[in-house]
Coordinates of C-alpha atoms and ligand atoms in Angstrom, one line a residue:
M1 CA 33.7 270.0 -18.8
G2 CA 35.6 272.5 -16.9
A3 CA 37.5 271.7 -13.7
R4 CA 34.6 272.5 -11.3
D5 CA 32.1 270.6 -13.3
V6 CA 34.1 267.4 -13.1
A7 CA 34.8 268.2 -9.8
A8 CA 31.2 268.1 -8.8
A9 CA 30.2 265.3 -10.9
V10 CA 32.9 263.1 -9.4
R11 CA 32.2 264.2 -5.4
T12 CA 28.3 263.8 -5.7
G13 CA 29.1 260.7 -7.5
Q14 CA 27.6 261.1 -10.9
R15 CA 30.7 260.5 -12.4
S16 CA 33.4 258.3 -11.7
A17 CA 37.2 259.5 -12.0
R18 CA 38.2 256.6 -13.4
E19 CA 35.8 257.5 -16.4
V20 CA 36.8 261.0 -16.6
T21 CA 40.8 259.6 -16.9
E22 CA 40.0 257.1 -19.2
E23 CA 38.0 260.0 -21.7
A24 CA 41.2 262.0 -21.0
L25 CA 43.9 259.1 -21.6
A26 CA 41.6 258.6 -25.0
A27 CA 41.5 262.1 -25.9
V28 CA 45.1 262.4 -25.7
A29 CA 46.4 259.1 -27.5
A30 CA 43.8 260.3 -30.5
R31 CA 45.1 263.6 -30.9
D32 CA 48.8 264.5 -29.2
G33 CA 50.4 262.8 -32.0
E34 CA 49.7 266.1 -33.7
I35 CA 50.1 268.6 -31.0
H36 CA 52.8 267.0 -28.8
A37 CA 52.0 268.8 -25.4
F38 CA 53.2 265.8 -23.2
L39 CA 56.3 264.6 -23.3
E40 CA 55.3 261.5 -21.0
V41 CA 51.5 260.2 -20.8
L42 CA 51.1 258.8 -17.2
A43 CA 48.7 256.2 -17.9
D44 CA 48.9 253.8 -15.1
N45 CA 49.4 256.1 -12.4
A46 CA 46.6 258.2 -13.6
R47 CA 44.3 255.0 -13.3
S48 CA 45.3 254.4 -9.7
Q49 CA 44.7 257.9 -8.2
A50 CA 41.2 258.0 -10.1
T51 CA 41.0 254.5 -8.5
A52 CA 42.0 256.0 -5.0
V53 CA 39.3 259.0 -5.4
D54 CA 36.4 256.8 -6.5
A55 CA 36.9 254.8 -3.5
A56 CA 37.2 257.5 -1.0
V57 CA 33.8 258.6 -2.5
A58 CA 32.3 255.3 -1.8
E59 CA 33.5 255.2 1.5
G60 CA 32.1 258.7 2.4
R61 CA 35.4 260.4 2.7
D62 CA 36.0 263.9 1.3
P63 CA 37.6 262.9 -1.9
G64 CA 39.2 266.7 -2.1
P65 CA 38.2 269.8 -4.1
L66 CA 40.0 268.5 -7.0
A67 CA 38.5 265.4 -7.0
G68 CA 39.2 263.5 -10.0
V69 CA 40.2 266.3 -12.1
P70 CA 42.6 265.4 -14.7
V71 CA 46.0 268.2 -13.9
A72 CA 49.0 268.1 -16.8
L73 CA 52.4 268.9 -15.2
K74 CA 55.2 270.8 -16.7
D75 CA 58.1 268.6 -16.9
N76 CA 60.0 270.9 -14.6
L77 CA 58.1 269.6 -11.6
C78 CA 59.5 266.7 -9.9
T79 CA 57.7 263.8 -9.7
R80 CA 58.9 260.6 -7.5
G81 CA 60.2 257.5 -9.8
I82 CA 59.0 259.3 -12.8
P83 CA 61.0 261.2 -15.5
T84 CA 61.6 264.7 -15.0
T85 CA 63.3 266.0 -17.8
C86 CA 63.1 269.9 -18.2
G87 CA 63.0 269.4 -22.1
S88 CA 66.5 268.6 -22.0
R89 CA 69.0 266.4 -22.6
I90 CA 71.1 266.6 -20.1
L91 CA 68.8 265.0 -17.6
D92 CA 68.0 261.5 -19.5
G93 CA 67.3 258.7 -17.4
W94 CA 66.8 261.2 -14.3
R95 CA 64.0 259.9 -11.6
P96 CA 63.5 262.7 -9.1
P97 CA 63.4 260.5 -5.7
Y98 CA 60.6 263.1 -4.4
D99 CA 57.6 265.1 -5.2
A100 CA 57.4 268.7 -5.8
T101 CA 55.0 270.1 -3.0
V102 CA 52.5 271.3 -5.7
V103 CA 52.3 267.6 -6.8
E104 CA 51.8 266.5 -3.3
L105 CA 49.3 269.1 -2.7
L106 CA 47.8 268.1 -6.0
H107 CA 47.3 264.6 -4.9
A108 CA 46.1 265.5 -1.5
A109 CA 43.4 267.4 -3.5
G110 CA 42.2 264.7 -5.4
A111 CA 43.4 265.6 -8.5
V112 CA 44.7 263.1 -11.3
A113 CA 47.5 263.4 -12.6
L114 CA 48.0 262.8 -16.5
G115 CA 51.3 263.4 -17.6
K116 CA 54.3 265.7 -17.8
T117 CA 54.3 268.3 -20.3
N118 CA 56.8 269.8 -23.0
M119 CA 58.7 272.8 -22.4
D120 CA 61.7 275.0 -23.7
E121 CA 64.8 273.4 -22.1
F122 CA 65.1 274.6 -18.6
A123 CA 62.1 277.1 -19.3
M124 CA 64.2 279.4 -21.6
G125 CA 62.2 280.4 -24.5
S126 CA 58.7 281.2 -25.3
S127 CA 58.1 279.2 -28.4
T128 CA 58.6 275.6 -27.0
E129 CA 60.7 275.2 -29.8
N130 CA 63.9 275.1 -27.8
S131 CA 62.7 271.5 -26.7
A132 CA 65.4 269.1 -26.9
F133 CA 62.0 266.7 -28.1
G134 CA 60.7 268.9 -30.6
P135 CA 58.0 271.7 -30.5
T136 CA 54.3 271.5 -29.7
R137 CA 52.2 273.2 -31.3
N138 CA 49.3 275.6 -31.4
P139 CA 46.2 273.6 -30.7
R140 CA 44.3 276.8 -32.2
D141 CA 46.1 276.6 -35.2
H142 CA 49.0 273.6 -35.9
D143 CA 51.5 275.9 -37.9
K144 CA 51.9 278.3 -35.2
V145 CA 53.6 278.1 -31.9
P146 CA 51.9 277.3 -28.4
G147 CA 54.1 280.1 -26.8
G148 CA 56.6 279.4 -23.7
S149 CA 57.9 277.9 -21.9
S150 CA 55.5 276.4 -20.3
G151 CA 53.6 275.3 -24.3
G152 CA 53.0 272.1 -23.1
S153 CA 51.0 273.1 -20.5
A154 CA 48.9 275.6 -22.4
A155 CA 48.2 273.4 -25.3
A156 CA 46.9 270.6 -23.1
V157 CA 44.3 272.9 -21.9
A158 CA 43.4 274.1 -25.0
A159 CA 43.1 271.2 -26.8
G160 CA 40.7 269.9 -23.9
F161 CA 42.9 267.0 -23.0
T162 CA 42.8 268.4 -18.8
P163 CA 40.9 271.2 -17.7
L164 CA 43.7 272.4 -15.7
S165 CA 47.8 272.3 -15.7
L166 CA 50.7 273.8 -14.0
G167 CA 53.5 275.9 -15.6
S168 CA 56.5 278.0 -14.2
D169 CA 56.9 281.7 -14.9
T170 CA 60.1 283.2 -14.5
G171 CA 59.4 285.9 -17.3
G172 CA 56.2 285.2 -18.7
S173 CA 56.4 281.2 -19.4
I174 CA 52.9 280.7 -18.3
R175 CA 51.2 284.1 -19.3
Q176 CA 52.4 284.4 -22.6
P177 CA 51.4 280.7 -23.6
A178 CA 48.6 281.3 -22.2
A179 CA 47.7 284.3 -24.2
L180 CA 48.4 282.6 -27.6
C181 CA 46.3 279.3 -27.0
G182 CA 43.6 281.3 -25.8
V183 CA 43.3 280.0 -21.8
V184 CA 43.7 281.5 -19.0
G185 CA 47.2 281.5 -17.3
M186 CA 48.4 283.0 -14.1
K187 CA 51.3 283.6 -12.5
P188 CA 51.2 284.4 -8.2
T189 CA 53.2 286.5 -6.2
Y190 CA 56.5 285.4 -5.4
G191 CA 56.9 283.1 -2.8
R192 CA 53.2 282.7 -2.4
V193 CA 53.6 279.2 -4.1
S194 CA 56.1 276.6 -3.1
R195 CA 58.9 276.1 -5.9
Y196 CA 60.1 273.1 -3.8
G197 CA 61.0 270.6 -6.7
L198 CA 60.3 273.1 -9.4
V199 CA 63.6 272.6 -11.0
A200 CA 65.4 275.9 -10.8
F201 CA 65.9 278.6 -13.6
A202 CA 66.3 281.9 -12.0
S203 CA 65.7 281.5 -8.4
S204 CA 64.6 285.1 -7.8
L205 CA 61.8 285.3 -10.5
D206 CA 60.9 281.3 -10.8
Q207 CA 57.0 280.7 -9.5
I208 CA 54.7 278.0 -10.2
G209 CA 51.0 278.9 -11.3
P210 CA 47.8 277.7 -12.7
F211 CA 46.8 277.3 -16.4
A212 CA 43.0 276.8 -17.1
A213 CA 40.1 277.3 -19.6
T214 CA 38.6 279.8 -17.0
V215 CA 39.3 282.1 -14.4
G216 CA 37.3 280.8 -12.1
D217 CA 39.1 277.0 -12.7
A218 CA 42.2 278.7 -12.6
A219 CA 41.2 280.3 -8.9
L220 CA 39.9 277.0 -7.9
L221 CA 43.9 275.8 -8.8
Y222 CA 45.2 278.8 -7.2
D223 CA 43.8 278.2 -4.1
V224 CA 45.1 274.6 -3.4
L225 CA 48.5 275.4 -4.7
A226 CA 49.0 278.8 -2.4
Q227 CA 50.2 277.1 0.6
H228 CA 53.1 278.2 3.6
D229 CA 55.6 275.1 2.6
P230 CA 58.2 274.9 5.1
C231 CA 60.8 273.0 2.4
D232 CA 61.2 276.6 0.3
T233 CA 62.7 279.3 2.7
T234 CA 60.9 281.7 0.3
S235 CA 57.5 279.8 0.9
L236 CA 55.0 282.8 2.8
R237 CA 53.7 282.1 6.3
L238 CA 50.2 282.5 4.8
D239 CA 46.7 280.6 4.6
S240 CA 44.9 279.6 1.8
P241 CA 43.4 282.8 -0.2
A242 CA 40.2 281.6 -1.0
T243 CA 40.3 283.5 -4.4
L244 CA 37.4 281.3 -6.0
E245 CA 34.9 283.4 -4.1
V246 CA 35.5 286.8 -5.7
V247 CA 35.7 285.7 -9.4
E248 CA 32.5 287.0 -9.8
A249 CA 32.4 290.0 -7.7
G250 CA 32.2 292.6 -10.5
V251 CA 34.7 295.5 -11.0
D252 CA 32.2 298.4 -9.8
G253 CA 34.5 301.1 -8.2
V254 CA 38.0 299.2 -8.8
R255 CA 40.6 301.6 -10.3
I256 CA 41.8 300.1 -13.4
G257 CA 45.5 302.2 -14.6
L258 CA 45.4 301.5 -18.6
C259 CA 49.2 301.5 -19.1
P260 CA 50.1 302.2 -22.7
D261 CA 54.0 300.9 -22.1
L262 CA 52.5 297.3 -21.8
I263 CA 50.5 298.2 -24.9
E264 CA 51.9 300.5 -27.6
G265 CA 55.1 298.6 -28.8
C266 CA 52.5 295.4 -29.8
A267 CA 50.6 295.0 -32.9
P268 CA 47.6 297.0 -33.9
D269 CA 45.2 294.0 -33.3
V270 CA 46.4 292.9 -29.8
A271 CA 46.6 297.0 -29.1
A272 CA 43.0 297.2 -30.0
R273 CA 42.0 294.5 -27.8
V274 CA 43.1 295.9 -24.9
Y275 CA 41.6 298.8 -25.9
E276 CA 38.3 297.4 -25.8
A277 CA 38.7 295.4 -22.6
A278 CA 39.2 298.6 -20.6
E279 CA 36.3 300.0 -22.4
A280 CA 34.2 297.1 -21.5
L281 CA 35.7 297.5 -18.0
A282 CA 34.9 300.7 -17.7
A283 CA 30.9 300.0 -18.8
A284 CA 31.1 297.6 -16.1
G285 CA 31.7 300.3 -13.3
A286 CA 35.6 300.5 -13.3
K287 CA 37.2 303.7 -12.9
V288 CA 39.6 303.6 -15.7
D289 CA 42.8 305.8 -16.1
E290 CA 45.6 306.0 -18.1
I291 CA 48.8 305.8 -16.3
S292 CA 52.2 305.8 -17.9
V293 CA 55.2 303.4 -16.6
P294 CA 58.1 304.1 -18.4
E295 CA 60.4 302.3 -16.4
F296 CA 58.7 298.9 -17.5
R297 CA 60.5 299.7 -21.1
Y298 CA 64.0 298.1 -19.0
G299 CA 62.5 295.3 -17.8
L300 CA 63.5 293.4 -20.5
S301 CA 67.3 294.2 -20.5
A302 CA 67.6 294.2 -16.7
Y303 CA 66.0 290.6 -17.0
Y304 CA 68.0 289.2 -19.9
I305 CA 71.3 289.7 -17.3
I306 CA 70.0 288.7 -13.8
A307 CA 68.1 285.7 -15.3
P308 CA 71.0 283.9 -17.3
A309 CA 72.9 285.3 -14.5
E310 CA 71.5 282.9 -11.8
A311 CA 70.9 280.4 -14.6
S312 CA 74.2 280.0 -14.9
S313 CA 75.0 279.6 -11.3
N314 CA 71.7 276.9 -11.2
L315 CA 73.0 275.0 -13.9
A316 CA 76.3 274.3 -12.9
R317 CA 74.9 271.3 -11.0
Y318 CA 74.6 269.4 -14.2
D319 CA 78.0 268.0 -14.0
G320 CA 77.8 264.3 -15.4
V321 CA 77.7 263.2 -11.8
R322 CA 74.8 264.2 -10.3
Y323 CA 72.4 264.1 -12.4
G324 CA 71.2 262.0 -15.6
L325 CA 73.3 261.9 -18.7
R326 CA 77.4 261.5 -18.7
V327 CA 79.5 261.4 -22.0
D328 CA 82.6 259.3 -20.3
A329 CA 86.2 261.1 -21.0
E330 CA 89.7 260.5 -19.8
D331 CA 89.4 262.6 -16.7
A332 CA 86.6 264.5 -14.5
A333 CA 86.7 268.1 -16.4
A334 CA 87.0 266.5 -19.8
M335 CA 83.8 264.3 -18.9
N336 CA 82.0 267.1 -17.2
K337 CA 82.9 269.1 -20.8
A338 CA 81.9 266.7 -23.1
T339 CA 78.8 266.1 -20.8
R340 CA 77.5 269.3 -21.0
T341 CA 78.5 270.1 -24.6
A342 CA 75.9 267.0 -25.5
G343 CA 73.6 267.5 -23.0
F344 CA 72.6 271.2 -23.2
G345 CA 71.1 273.1 -26.2
A346 CA 71.9 276.3 -28.0
E347 CA 69.7 278.5 -26.2
V348 CA 70.7 277.0 -22.7
K349 CA 74.3 277.4 -23.6
R350 CA 74.0 281.4 -24.6
R351 CA 72.4 281.8 -21.2
I352 CA 75.3 280.1 -19.0
M353 CA 77.6 281.8 -21.3
L354 CA 75.8 285.6 -21.0
G355 CA 75.1 284.8 -17.4
T356 CA 78.9 283.6 -16.5
Y357 CA 80.0 286.7 -18.3
A358 CA 77.6 289.0 -16.5
L359 CA 79.1 287.9 -13.0
S360 CA 83.0 287.6 -13.9
A361 CA 85.4 290.2 -12.5
G362 CA 85.4 293.4 -14.0
Y363 CA 81.7 293.1 -16.0
Y364 CA 79.9 292.2 -12.5
D365 CA 79.3 296.1 -11.8
A366 CA 78.5 297.2 -15.2
Y367 CA 76.3 294.4 -15.8
Y368 CA 74.7 292.2 -13.0
A369 CA 74.7 295.2 -10.2
Q370 CA 73.5 297.9 -13.0
A371 CA 70.7 295.2 -14.1
Q372 CA 69.7 295.0 -9.8
R373 CA 69.6 298.7 -9.9
V374 CA 67.3 298.9 -12.7
R375 CA 65.0 296.3 -10.7
T376 CA 64.6 298.5 -8.0
L377 CA 63.6 301.2 -10.4
V378 CA 60.9 299.0 -11.8
V379 CA 59.8 297.9 -8.1
Q380 CA 59.6 301.9 -7.1
A381 CA 57.4 302.5 -10.3
F382 CA 55.0 299.8 -9.7
E383 CA 54.8 301.8 -6.0
R384 CA 54.4 305.0 -7.7
A385 CA 51.6 303.6 -10.0
Y386 CA 49.8 302.0 -7.4
A387 CA 49.3 305.0 -5.3
S388 CA 46.7 305.7 -7.8
V389 CA 45.2 302.7 -9.1
D390 CA 44.7 299.0 -7.6
V391 CA 45.5 297.3 -10.6
L392 CA 47.3 297.3 -14.5
L393 CA 45.9 296.5 -17.4
G394 CA 48.4 296.1 -20.5
A395 CA 49.0 293.5 -23.3
T396 CA 50.4 290.1 -21.9
A397 CA 51.9 289.5 -25.5
P398 CA 52.9 291.6 -28.6
T399 CA 51.4 289.4 -30.8
T400 CA 49.0 286.2 -31.6
A401 CA 51.0 282.7 -32.0
F402 CA 53.7 283.3 -34.9
P403 CA 54.4 280.0 -37.3
L404 CA 56.7 277.4 -36.2
G405 CA 60.3 278.2 -37.3
D406 CA 59.6 282.0 -37.3
K407 CA 62.1 283.4 -34.8
V408 CA 64.3 280.2 -33.8
D409 CA 67.4 281.9 -35.6
D410 CA 67.0 285.2 -33.9
P411 CA 66.7 284.9 -30.1
M412 CA 66.5 288.9 -29.8
A413 CA 63.2 288.4 -31.6
M414 CA 62.4 285.6 -29.3
Y415 CA 63.1 287.5 -25.8
M416 CA 60.8 290.6 -27.1
N417 CA 57.9 288.3 -26.5
D418 CA 58.4 289.1 -22.7
I419 CA 58.2 292.5 -22.4
C420 CA 54.9 293.3 -21.0
T421 CA 55.2 290.1 -18.6
I422 CA 58.8 290.5 -17.2
P423 CA 58.1 293.8 -14.8
S424 CA 55.9 291.6 -12.8
N425 CA 58.6 289.0 -12.0
L426 CA 61.1 291.4 -11.5
A427 CA 58.9 293.3 -8.8
G428 CA 57.7 289.4 -7.5
H429 CA 53.9 290.8 -7.9
P430 CA 51.0 288.8 -9.5
A431 CA 49.8 288.7 -12.9
V432 CA 47.6 287.0 -15.3
S433 CA 45.9 286.7 -18.9
V434 CA 42.7 286.3 -19.6
P435 CA 41.3 285.5 -23.4
F436 CA 40.3 288.5 -25.0
G437 CA 39.1 288.1 -28.4
V438 CA 41.1 287.2 -31.3
G439 CA 43.3 289.1 -33.7
D440 CA 43.3 289.7 -37.3
D441 CA 44.5 286.3 -38.1
G442 CA 41.2 284.7 -35.9
L443 CA 44.0 283.6 -33.4
P444 CA 43.3 284.5 -29.4
V445 CA 44.7 287.4 -28.0
G446 CA 45.5 287.5 -24.2
V447 CA 45.0 290.5 -21.9
Q448 CA 46.9 291.1 -18.5
V449 CA 46.0 292.4 -15.6
L450 CA 48.7 293.2 -13.0
A451 CA 48.3 293.7 -9.1
P452 CA 50.7 294.4 -6.1
A453 CA 52.2 291.8 -4.4
L454 CA 49.5 289.5 -2.6
A455 CA 46.8 291.1 -3.9
E456 CA 45.7 287.5 -5.6
R457 CA 41.9 288.1 -4.6
L458 CA 41.8 291.6 -6.3
L459 CA 43.6 290.1 -9.4
F460 CA 40.9 287.3 -10.1
Q461 CA 38.1 289.9 -9.1
V462 CA 39.2 291.7 -12.4
A463 CA 40.2 288.9 -14.5
G464 CA 36.6 287.4 -13.6
A465 CA 35.2 290.5 -14.8
V466 CA 37.7 290.8 -17.8
E467 CA 36.4 287.2 -18.7
A468 CA 32.9 288.4 -18.3
V469 CA 32.8 291.3 -20.8
A470 CA 35.0 289.3 -23.4
P471 CA 33.9 288.5 -26.7
R472 CA 32.8 285.3 -27.3
T473 CA 35.1 283.1 -29.6
E474 CA 34.5 279.8 -31.2
W475 CA 36.5 278.3 -28.2
S476 CA 35.3 280.3 -25.5
A477 CA 34.4 277.9 -22.3
Ligands
LIG1 N1 60.5 283.7 -22.0 C1 61.2 283.9 -21.4 C2 62.8 283.5 -21.0 O1 63.3 282.8 -22.4 C3 60.8 283.4 -19.7 C4 60.8 282.4 -19.4 C5 60.4 281.6 -18.6 O2 59.0 282.8 -17.7 N2 60.6 280.7 -18.2 O3 63.8 283.3 -20.7

């Protein structure tokens, strides 16, 4: 059952939120031992939230647009009094004193927070294998990765545990796992969804966004999340965008730029699905033209300077004093070193070292400042492209889901997963991955739609059209 169906059934009293919650908890208990989408299941909290929703329905109060819908939360979203680990040992024992704004918005909308999901440590990775608590398995094939870093949230929806989940996307961490798991995943315009209570990775790139089985359900959740928040100084002062009403509007007359720079480096089966999607959209009335944006190819290099640079600064706060883990030693400096040595995993340490190096005196201009100039080039390249097309179309990830363990010893191979998703993060633009058929291995392929800043309505409109023309698969919703 999708989110809209659950909410409608609960709102009209056809089903109780308690019954929906018990079903979701039972599914997790039965099958998550193998998949490991969740780091923590919030059974008691979920039950009391569901009971409150049922009480609202019984008393004739509006229970909210997500009434009784179970939602899974990536474990870098602060939940008051509930462990929030970011997939890291360094936050062992830390319980945030407040809820992230998105968690409050979900609660106010009547959603039921079912649990906290597994992720690459501090959202650094593309397979969820960098979690300190073991990997998540892809629900479509248990020997494959679910993608990352929001792999647990993608898997929770793909496994049918929750109709909705939240992830964060700094370089592709919502869209890439959505593609690999065969679900919809969307990154909003930077500033559209509050980051208050999202543990920071790279603050100029991070954005929270929805996962769902369908475009309509993702739009429903996005409309709840996209609110101005005075607690986040980068939050935009805009009203809710009402994207749900446009997902079935079709693409008649929409100018779609088919972007070879977001296709050519991909595996042939993935590329073939993107070209098929373009053809099907043209048949549905869109005006499809090829448009090359060669600057996108430099995005990856710029990202892997800028994101580690910001991370090296953001992660300085894990000093053994303020949060979680402390490994005692003879003085403060030794304690700080021992704590960080024990608490961080290899990829996080690599990023801290890369970022510190890129920001250090003598290297700043050559690396960090240069990467910022490349970032500006990417922004300008988008502007040129959007002078002649309304949206861009490409692949989300270069391949379908790869085997567990395949890329853990090769950071560069892992980084290459983000080649098609990073440009939107650098520019702060919205983008979405929509399932479109399968690869030669029978596993899901995601097609990516990219739109200019604040063009979320158009983005969801085109995404809805992609979904409407996509081939049916065994897991189509
Ligand atoms: N895979 C990318 C990285 O490791 C993106 C991560 C993300 O979007 N959080 O940095």
